[in-house]
Amino acid sequence: YVEVSGKQHLVLPYSDVYNDSRFVFSQGYGSPADYADLCTRAIDELVREGRAGSPKMMSIGLHPRLIGQAGRASALRQIIEHALGHGDVWLARRIDIAESWRHQHPA
């Protein structure tokens, strides 16, 4: 939480590592398979850490004009199916995470 105009404001972590905007940068993803591989590997590692007692959150930045292309959308589908295959991964929107956090850890 940070104070903004006298009120407590919840800030959720965000990372560019798993952001689809890297499709358009020269040092970004070479193909949808690269994006899917990086994200699924990250999910696997974070699940291992969580099951060992240190749960984590992974944010994936998505932009309809980028991930919405059919080839790229197939990578996103692969990522989602992979995450769901673990059985104990929560796929949530930022608002869902914020509401959960505020409920469990009030300001």
CSV table of N, CA, C and O in Angstrom, one decimal:
chain,number,residue,atom,x,y,z
A,1,TYR,N,0.8,-1.2,0.0
A,1,TYR,CA,0.0,0.0,0.0
A,1,TYR,C,0.9,1.2,0.0
A,1,TYR,O,1.9,1.3,0.7
A,2,VAL,N,0.4,2.3,-0.7
A,2,VAL,CA,1.1,3.6,-0.7
A,2,VAL,C,0.0,4.6,-0.5
A,2,VAL,O,-1.2,4.4,-0.8
A,3,GLU,N,0.4,5.7,0.1
A,3,GLU,CA,-0.6,6.8,0.3
A,3,GLU,C,-0.7,7.7,-1.0
A,3,GLU,O,0.3,8.1,-1.5
A,4,VAL,N,-1.9,7.9,-1.4
A,4,VAL,CA,-2.2,8.8,-2.6
A,4,VAL,C,-3.3,9.7,-2.2
A,4,VAL,O,-4.4,9.2,-1.9
A,5,SER,N,-3.0,11.0,-2.2
A,5,SER,CA,-4.0,12.0,-1.8
A,5,SER,C,-4.7,11.7,-0.5
A,5,SER,O,-5.9,11.7,-0.4
A,6,GLY,N,-3.9,11.2,0.5
A,6,GLY,CA,-4.5,10.9,1.8
A,6,GLY,C,-5.2,9.6,2.0
A,6,GLY,O,-5.7,9.3,3.0
A,7,LYS,N,-5.2,8.8,0.9
A,7,LYS,CA,-5.8,7.5,1.0
A,7,LYS,C,-4.8,6.4,0.7
A,7,LYS,O,-3.8,6.6,0.0
A,8,GLN,N,-5.1,5.2,1.3
A,8,GLN,CA,-4.2,4.0,1.0
A,8,GLN,C,-4.6,3.4,-0.4
A,8,GLN,O,-5.7,3.2,-0.7
A,9,HIS,N,-3.5,3.2,-1.2
A,9,HIS,CA,-3.7,2.8,-2.5
A,9,HIS,C,-2.9,1.5,-2.7
A,9,HIS,O,-1.7,1.4,-2.4
A,10,LEU,N,-3.6,0.4,-3.1
A,10,LEU,CA,-2.9,-0.9,-3.3
A,10,LEU,C,-2.2,-0.9,-4.6
A,10,LEU,O,-2.8,-0.6,-5.7
A,11,VAL,N,-0.9,-1.2,-4.6
A,11,VAL,CA,-0.1,-1.3,-5.8
A,11,VAL,C,0.2,-2.8,-6.1
A,11,VAL,O,0.8,-3.5,-5.2
A,12,LEU,N,-0.1,-3.3,-7.3
A,12,LEU,CA,0.2,-4.7,-7.6
A,12,LEU,C,1.4,-4.7,-8.5
A,12,LEU,O,1.6,-3.9,-9.3
A,13,PRO,N,2.3,-5.7,-8.2
A,13,PRO,CA,3.6,-5.8,-9.0
A,13,PRO,C,3.3,-6.0,-10.4
A,13,PRO,O,2.3,-6.7,-10.8
A,14,TYR,N,4.1,-5.5,-11.3
A,14,TYR,CA,4.0,-5.7,-12.7
A,14,TYR,C,5.4,-5.9,-13.3
A,14,TYR,O,6.3,-5.2,-12.9
A,15,SER,N,5.5,-6.7,-14.3
A,15,SER,CA,6.8,-7.0,-14.9
A,15,SER,C,6.7,-7.0,-16.4
A,15,SER,O,5.6,-7.5,-17.0
A,16,ASP,N,7.7,-6.5,-17.1
A,16,ASP,CA,7.7,-6.6,-18.6
A,16,ASP,C,8.2,-7.9,-19.1
A,16,ASP,O,8.2,-8.2,-20.3
A,17,VAL,N,8.7,-8.7,-18.2
A,17,VAL,CA,9.3,-10.0,-18.6
A,17,VAL,C,8.4,-10.9,-19.4
A,17,VAL,O,8.7,-11.4,-20.5
A,18,TYR,N,7.1,-11.0,-19.0
A,18,TYR,CA,6.1,-11.9,-19.7
A,18,TYR,C,5.1,-11.0,-20.4
A,18,TYR,O,3.9,-11.4,-20.5
A,19,ASN,N,5.5,-9.9,-20.9
A,19,ASN,CA,4.6,-9.0,-21.6
A,19,ASN,C,4.6,-9.2,-23.1
A,19,ASN,O,5.7,-9.3,-23.7
A,20,ASP,N,3.4,-9.3,-23.7
A,20,ASP,CA,3.4,-9.6,-25.1
A,20,ASP,C,3.9,-8.4,-26.0
A,20,ASP,O,4.1,-8.5,-27.2
A,21,SER,N,4.1,-7.2,-25.3
A,21,SER,CA,4.7,-6.1,-26.1
A,21,SER,C,6.1,-6.4,-26.6
A,21,SER,O,6.6,-5.8,-27.6
A,22,ARG,N,6.7,-7.4,-26.1
A,22,ARG,CA,8.1,-7.8,-26.5
A,22,ARG,C,8.0,-8.5,-27.9
A,22,ARG,O,9.0,-8.7,-28.5
A,23,PHE,N,6.8,-8.7,-28.5
A,23,PHE,CA,6.7,-9.2,-29.8
A,23,PHE,C,7.2,-8.1,-30.8
A,23,PHE,O,7.6,-8.4,-31.9
A,24,VAL,N,7.0,-6.8,-30.4
A,24,VAL,CA,7.3,-5.7,-31.4
A,24,VAL,C,8.7,-5.1,-31.1
A,24,VAL,O,9.0,-4.1,-31.8
A,25,PHE,N,9.5,-5.5,-30.1
A,25,PHE,CA,10.8,-5.0,-29.9
A,25,PHE,C,11.8,-5.8,-30.5
A,25,PHE,O,11.7,-7.1,-30.5
A,26,SER,N,12.9,-5.2,-30.9
A,26,SER,CA,14.0,-6.0,-31.6
A,26,SER,C,14.6,-7.0,-30.7
A,26,SER,O,15.1,-8.0,-31.2
A,27,GLN,N,14.7,-6.8,-29.4
A,27,GLN,CA,15.2,-7.8,-28.5
A,27,GLN,C,14.1,-8.6,-27.8
A,27,GLN,O,14.3,-9.1,-26.8
A,28,GLY,N,13.0,-8.7,-28.5
A,28,GLY,CA,11.8,-9.4,-28.0
A,28,GLY,C,11.7,-10.8,-28.4
A,28,GLY,O,12.7,-11.5,-28.7
A,29,TYR,N,10.5,-11.3,-28.5
A,29,TYR,CA,10.2,-12.7,-28.8
A,29,TYR,C,10.4,-12.9,-30.3
A,29,TYR,O,9.9,-12.1,-31.1
A,30,GLY,N,11.1,-14.0,-30.7
A,30,GLY,CA,11.3,-14.3,-32.1
A,30,GLY,C,10.0,-14.9,-32.7
A,30,GLY,O,9.8,-14.8,-33.9
A,31,SER,N,9.2,-15.6,-31.9
A,31,SER,CA,8.0,-16.3,-32.4
A,31,SER,C,7.1,-16.5,-31.2
A,31,SER,O,7.5,-16.4,-30.0
A,32,PRO,N,5.8,-16.9,-31.5
A,32,PRO,CA,4.9,-17.2,-30.4
A,32,PRO,C,5.4,-18.4,-29.6
A,32,PRO,O,5.2,-18.4,-28.4
A,33,ALA,N,6.1,-19.3,-30.2
A,33,ALA,CA,6.7,-20.5,-29.5
A,33,ALA,C,7.7,-20.0,-28.4
A,33,ALA,O,7.7,-20.6,-27.3
A,34,ASP,N,8.5,-19.0,-28.7
A,34,ASP,CA,9.4,-18.4,-27.7
A,34,ASP,C,8.6,-17.9,-26.5
A,34,ASP,O,9.0,-18.1,-25.4
A,35,TYR,N,7.5,-17.2,-26.8
A,35,TYR,CA,6.7,-16.6,-25.7
A,35,TYR,C,6.1,-17.7,-24.9
A,35,TYR,O,6.2,-17.6,-23.6
A,36,ALA,N,5.5,-18.7,-25.5
A,36,ALA,CA,4.9,-19.8,-24.8
A,36,ALA,C,5.9,-20.5,-24.0
A,36,ALA,O,5.7,-20.9,-22.8
A,37,ASP,N,7.1,-20.8,-24.6
A,37,ASP,CA,8.1,-21.5,-23.9
A,37,ASP,C,8.6,-20.8,-22.6
A,37,ASP,O,8.7,-21.3,-21.5
A,38,LEU,N,8.8,-19.5,-22.7
A,38,LEU,CA,9.3,-18.7,-21.6
A,38,LEU,C,8.2,-18.7,-20.5
A,38,LEU,O,8.5,-18.9,-19.3
A,39,CYS,N,7.0,-18.4,-20.9
A,39,CYS,CA,5.9,-18.4,-19.9
A,39,CYS,C,5.6,-19.7,-19.2
A,39,CYS,O,5.4,-19.8,-18.0
A,40,THR,N,5.6,-20.8,-20.0
A,40,THR,CA,5.3,-22.1,-19.4
A,40,THR,C,6.5,-22.6,-18.5
A,40,THR,O,6.3,-23.2,-17.4
A,41,ARG,N,7.7,-22.2,-18.9
A,41,ARG,CA,8.9,-22.5,-18.0
A,41,ARG,C,8.8,-21.8,-16.7
A,41,ARG,O,9.0,-22.3,-15.6
A,42,ALA,N,8.4,-20.5,-16.8
A,42,ALA,CA,8.2,-19.7,-15.6
A,42,ALA,C,7.1,-20.2,-14.7
A,42,ALA,O,7.3,-20.3,-13.5
A,43,ILE,N,6.0,-20.6,-15.3
A,43,ILE,CA,4.9,-21.2,-14.5
A,43,ILE,C,5.4,-22.5,-13.8
A,43,ILE,O,5.2,-22.6,-12.6
A,44,ASP,N,6.1,-23.3,-14.5
A,44,ASP,CA,6.6,-24.5,-13.8
A,44,ASP,C,7.5,-24.2,-12.7
A,44,ASP,O,7.4,-24.8,-11.6
A,45,GLU,N,8.4,-23.3,-12.8
A,45,GLU,CA,9.3,-22.9,-11.8
A,45,GLU,C,8.6,-22.3,-10.6
A,45,GLU,O,8.9,-22.6,-9.4
A,46,LEU,N,7.7,-21.4,-10.8
A,46,LEU,CA,6.9,-20.8,-9.8
A,46,LEU,C,6.0,-21.7,-9.0
A,46,LEU,O,5.8,-21.7,-7.8
A,47,VAL,N,5.5,-22.7,-9.7
A,47,VAL,CA,4.7,-23.8,-9.1
A,47,VAL,C,5.6,-24.6,-8.2
A,47,VAL,O,5.2,-24.9,-7.0
A,48,ARG,N,6.7,-24.9,-8.6
A,48,ARG,CA,7.7,-25.6,-7.7
A,48,ARG,C,8.0,-24.9,-6.5
A,48,ARG,O,8.0,-25.4,-5.4
A,49,GLU,N,8.3,-23.6,-6.6
A,49,GLU,CA,8.5,-22.7,-5.5
A,49,GLU,C,7.3,-22.7,-4.5
A,49,GLU,O,7.5,-22.7,-3.3
A,50,GLY,N,6.1,-22.5,-5.1
A,50,GLY,CA,4.9,-22.4,-4.3
A,50,GLY,C,4.7,-23.7,-3.5
A,50,GLY,O,4.3,-23.7,-2.4
A,51,ARG,N,4.9,-24.8,-4.2
A,51,ARG,CA,4.6,-26.1,-3.5
A,51,ARG,C,5.7,-26.4,-2.4
A,51,ARG,O,5.4,-27.1,-1.5
A,52,ALA,N,6.8,-25.7,-2.5
A,52,ALA,CA,7.9,-25.8,-1.5
A,52,ALA,C,7.6,-24.8,-0.3
A,52,ALA,O,8.4,-24.8,0.6
A,53,GLY,N,6.5,-24.1,-0.4
A,53,GLY,CA,6.1,-23.2,0.7
A,53,GLY,C,6.3,-21.7,0.4
A,53,GLY,O,6.2,-20.9,1.3
A,54,SER,N,6.7,-21.4,-0.8
A,54,SER,CA,6.9,-19.9,-1.1
A,54,SER,C,6.1,-19.5,-2.3
A,54,SER,O,6.7,-19.4,-3.4
A,55,PRO,N,4.8,-19.4,-2.2
A,55,PRO,CA,4.0,-19.1,-3.3
A,55,PRO,C,4.4,-17.7,-4.0
A,55,PRO,O,4.9,-16.8,-3.3
A,56,LYS,N,4.1,-17.7,-5.3
A,56,LYS,CA,4.5,-16.5,-6.0
A,56,LYS,C,3.3,-16.0,-6.9
A,56,LYS,O,2.4,-16.8,-7.1
A,57,MET,N,3.5,-14.8,-7.5
A,57,MET,CA,2.6,-14.3,-8.4
A,57,MET,C,3.3,-14.0,-9.7
A,57,MET,O,4.4,-13.5,-9.7
A,58,MET,N,2.7,-14.3,-10.8
A,58,MET,CA,3.3,-14.0,-12.1
A,58,MET,C,2.3,-13.2,-12.9
A,58,MET,O,1.2,-13.6,-13.1
A,59,SER,N,2.7,-12.0,-13.4
A,59,SER,CA,1.8,-11.2,-14.2
A,59,SER,C,2.2,-11.4,-15.7
A,59,SER,O,3.4,-11.4,-16.0
A,60,ILE,N,1.2,-11.5,-16.5
A,60,ILE,CA,1.4,-11.6,-17.9
A,60,ILE,C,0.7,-10.4,-18.6
A,60,ILE,O,-0.5,-10.3,-18.4
A,61,GLY,N,1.5,-9.6,-19.2
A,61,GLY,CA,0.9,-8.4,-19.8
A,61,GLY,C,0.3,-8.7,-21.2
A,61,GLY,O,1.1,-9.3,-22.0
A,62,LEU,N,-0.9,-8.4,-21.5
A,62,LEU,CA,-1.5,-8.8,-22.8
A,62,LEU,C,-2.2,-7.5,-23.4
A,62,LEU,O,-2.8,-6.7,-22.7
A,63,HIS,N,-2.0,-7.4,-24.7
A,63,HIS,CA,-2.6,-6.3,-25.5
A,63,HIS,C,-3.3,-6.9,-26.7
A,63,HIS,O,-2.7,-7.6,-27.5
A,64,PRO,N,-4.6,-6.7,-26.8
A,64,PRO,CA,-5.4,-7.3,-27.9
A,64,PRO,C,-4.8,-7.2,-29.3
A,64,PRO,O,-4.8,-8.2,-30.0
A,65,ARG,N,-4.2,-6.1,-29.6
A,65,ARG,CA,-3.7,-5.9,-30.9
A,65,ARG,C,-2.4,-6.7,-31.2
A,65,ARG,O,-2.1,-6.9,-32.3
A,66,LEU,N,-1.8,-7.2,-30.1
A,66,LEU,CA,-0.6,-8.0,-30.2
A,66,LEU,C,-0.9,-9.5,-30.1
A,66,LEU,O,-0.7,-10.3,-31.0
A,67,ILE,N,-1.4,-9.8,-28.9
A,67,ILE,CA,-1.7,-11.3,-28.7
A,67,ILE,C,-2.9,-11.8,-29.4
A,67,ILE,O,-3.1,-12.9,-29.6
A,68,GLY,N,-3.7,-10.8,-30.0
A,68,GLY,CA,-5.0,-11.2,-30.7
A,68,GLY,C,-4.7,-11.8,-32.0
A,68,GLY,O,-5.7,-12.2,-32.7
A,69,GLN,N,-3.5,-11.7,-32.6
A,69,GLN,CA,-3.2,-12.3,-33.8
A,69,GLN,C,-3.3,-13.8,-33.7
A,69,GLN,O,-2.8,-14.4,-32.7
A,70,ALA,N,-3.8,-14.6,-34.7
A,70,ALA,CA,-4.1,-16.0,-34.5
A,70,ALA,C,-2.9,-16.8,-34.0
A,70,ALA,O,-3.0,-17.6,-33.1
A,71,GLY,N,-1.7,-16.6,-34.6
A,71,GLY,CA,-0.5,-17.3,-34.2
A,71,GLY,C,-0.1,-17.0,-32.8
A,71,GLY,O,0.3,-17.9,-32.1
A,72,ARG,N,-0.2,-15.8,-32.4
A,72,ARG,CA,0.1,-15.4,-31.1
A,72,ARG,C,-0.9,-15.9,-30.1
A,72,ARG,O,-0.6,-16.3,-29.0
A,73,ALA,N,-2.2,-15.8,-30.5
A,73,ALA,CA,-3.3,-16.3,-29.6
A,73,ALA,C,-3.1,-17.8,-29.3
A,73,ALA,O,-3.4,-18.2,-28.2
A,74,SER,N,-2.6,-18.5,-30.3
A,74,SER,CA,-2.4,-20.0,-30.0
A,74,SER,C,-1.3,-20.1,-28.9
A,74,SER,O,-1.4,-21.1,-28.1
A,75,ALA,N,-0.3,-19.2,-28.8
A,75,ALA,CA,0.7,-19.3,-27.8
A,75,ALA,C,0.0,-19.0,-26.4
A,75,ALA,O,0.3,-19.7,-25.4
A,76,LEU,N,-0.9,-18.1,-26.4
A,76,LEU,CA,-1.6,-17.7,-25.1
A,76,LEU,C,-2.5,-18.9,-24.7
A,76,LEU,O,-2.5,-19.3,-23.5
A,77,ARG,N,-3.2,-19.6,-25.7
A,77,ARG,CA,-3.9,-20.7,-25.3
A,77,ARG,C,-3.1,-21.8,-24.7
A,77,ARG,O,-3.4,-22.4,-23.7
A,78,GLN,N,-1.9,-22.0,-25.3
A,78,GLN,CA,-1.0,-23.0,-24.8
A,78,GLN,C,-0.5,-22.7,-23.4
A,78,GLN,O,-0.5,-23.6,-22.5
A,79,ILE,N,-0.3,-21.4,-23.1
A,79,ILE,CA,0.1,-21.0,-21.8
A,79,ILE,C,-1.0,-21.3,-20.8
A,79,ILE,O,-0.8,-21.8,-19.7
A,80,ILE,N,-2.2,-20.9,-21.1
A,80,ILE,CA,-3.4,-21.1,-20.2
A,80,ILE,C,-3.6,-22.5,-19.9
A,80,ILE,O,-3.8,-22.9,-18.8
A,81,GLU,N,-3.6,-23.3,-21.0
A,81,GLU,CA,-3.8,-24.8,-20.8
A,81,GLU,C,-2.7,-25.4,-20.0
A,81,GLU,O,-3.0,-26.3,-19.1
A,82,HIS,N,-1.5,-24.9,-20.1
A,82,HIS,CA,-0.4,-25.5,-19.3
A,82,HIS,C,-0.6,-25.1,-17.9
A,82,HIS,O,-0.4,-26.0,-17.0
A,83,ALA,N,-1.0,-23.9,-17.6
A,83,ALA,CA,-1.2,-23.4,-16.2
A,83,ALA,C,-2.3,-24.2,-15.6
A,83,ALA,O,-2.2,-24.7,-14.4
A,84,LEU,N,-3.4,-24.3,-16.3
A,84,LEU,CA,-4.6,-25.1,-15.7
A,84,LEU,C,-4.2,-26.5,-15.5
A,84,LEU,O,-4.8,-27.2,-14.6
A,85,GLY,N,-3.3,-27.1,-16.3
A,85,GLY,CA,-2.9,-28.5,-16.1
A,85,GLY,C,-2.2,-28.8,-14.8
A,85,GLY,O,-2.2,-29.9,-14.3
A,86,HIS,N,-1.7,-27.7,-14.1
A,86,HIS,CA,-1.1,-27.9,-12.8
A,86,HIS,C,-2.2,-28.2,-11.7
A,86,HIS,O,-1.8,-28.8,-10.7
A,87,GLY,N,-3.4,-27.7,-11.9
A,87,GLY,CA,-4.4,-27.9,-11.0
A,87,GLY,C,-4.5,-27.0,-9.8
A,87,GLY,O,-5.5,-26.8,-9.2
A,88,ASP,N,-3.4,-26.3,-9.5
A,88,ASP,CA,-3.4,-25.4,-8.3
A,88,ASP,C,-2.9,-24.0,-8.7
A,88,ASP,O,-2.3,-23.4,-7.9
A,89,VAL,N,-3.1,-23.6,-9.9
A,89,VAL,CA,-2.7,-22.3,-10.4
A,89,VAL,C,-4.0,-21.5,-10.5
A,89,VAL,O,-4.9,-21.9,-11.1
A,90,TRP,N,-3.9,-20.3,-9.9
A,90,TRP,CA,-5.1,-19.4,-10.0
A,90,TRP,C,-4.8,-18.4,-11.1
A,90,TRP,O,-3.9,-17.6,-11.1
A,91,LEU,N,-5.7,-18.4,-12.1
A,91,LEU,CA,-5.6,-17.4,-13.2
A,91,LEU,C,-6.6,-16.3,-12.9
A,91,LEU,O,-7.8,-16.6,-12.7
A,92,ALA,N,-6.1,-15.1,-12.7
A,92,ALA,CA,-6.9,-14.0,-12.2
A,92,ALA,C,-6.6,-12.7,-13.0
A,92,ALA,O,-5.5,-12.5,-13.4
A,93,ARG,N,-7.6,-11.9,-13.0
A,93,ARG,CA,-7.4,-10.5,-13.5
A,93,ARG,C,-6.8,-9.7,-12.4
A,93,ARG,O,-6.9,-10.1,-11.2
A,94,ARG,N,-6.2,-8.5,-12.7
A,94,ARG,CA,-5.7,-7.6,-11.7
A,94,ARG,C,-6.7,-7.3,-10.6
A,94,ARG,O,-6.4,-7.2,-9.4
A,95,ILE,N,-7.9,-7.0,-11.0
A,95,ILE,CA,-9.0,-6.6,-10.1
A,95,ILE,C,-9.3,-7.8,-9.1
A,95,ILE,O,-9.5,-7.5,-7.9
A,96,ASP,N,-9.2,-9.0,-9.6
A,96,ASP,CA,-9.5,-10.2,-8.7
A,96,ASP,C,-8.3,-10.3,-7.7
A,96,ASP,O,-8.6,-10.6,-6.5
A,97,ILE,N,-7.1,-10.1,-8.1
A,97,ILE,CA,-6.0,-10.1,-7.2
A,97,ILE,C,-6.1,-9.0,-6.2
A,97,ILE,O,-5.9,-9.2,-5.0
A,98,ALA,N,-6.4,-7.8,-6.6
A,98,ALA,CA,-6.5,-6.7,-5.7
A,98,ALA,C,-7.6,-6.9,-4.7
A,98,ALA,O,-7.4,-6.7,-3.5
A,99,GLU,N,-8.8,-7.4,-5.1
A,99,GLU,CA,-9.8,-7.7,-4.2
A,99,GLU,C,-9.5,-8.7,-3.2
A,99,GLU,O,-9.8,-8.6,-2.0
A,100,SER,N,-8.8,-9.8,-3.6
A,100,SER,CA,-8.3,-10.8,-2.7
A,100,SER,C,-7.4,-10.3,-1.7
A,100,SER,O,-7.4,-10.6,-0.5
A,101,TRP,N,-6.4,-9.5,-2.2
A,101,TRP,CA,-5.4,-8.9,-1.3
A,101,TRP,C,-6.0,-8.0,-0.3
A,101,TRP,O,-5.7,-8.1,0.9
A,102,ARG,N,-6.9,-7.1,-0.7
A,102,ARG,CA,-7.6,-6.2,0.2
A,102,ARG,C,-8.4,-7.0,1.2
A,102,ARG,O,-8.5,-6.6,2.4
A,103,HIS,N,-9.0,-8.1,0.8
A,103,HIS,CA,-9.8,-8.9,1.8
A,103,HIS,C,-8.9,-9.6,2.8
A,103,HIS,O,-9.2,-9.6,4.0
A,104,GLN,N,-7.7,-10.1,2.4
A,104,GLN,CA,-6.8,-10.8,3.3
A,104,GLN,C,-5.9,-9.9,4.0
A,104,GLN,O,-5.4,-10.3,5.1
A,105,HIS,N,-5.6,-8.7,3.5
A,105,HIS,CA,-4.6,-7.8,4.1
A,105,HIS,C,-5.1,-6.4,3.9
A,105,HIS,O,-4.6,-5.6,3.1
A,106,PRO,N,-6.1,-6.0,4.7
A,106,PRO,CA,-6.6,-4.7,4.7
A,106,PRO,C,-5.5,-3.6,4.9
A,106,PRO,O,-4.6,-3.9,5.6
A,107,ALA,N,-5.8,-2.4,4.3
A,107,ALA,CA,-4.8,-1.3,4.5
A,107,ALA,C,-4.6,-1.0,5.9
A,107,ALA,O,-5.5,-1.1,6.7
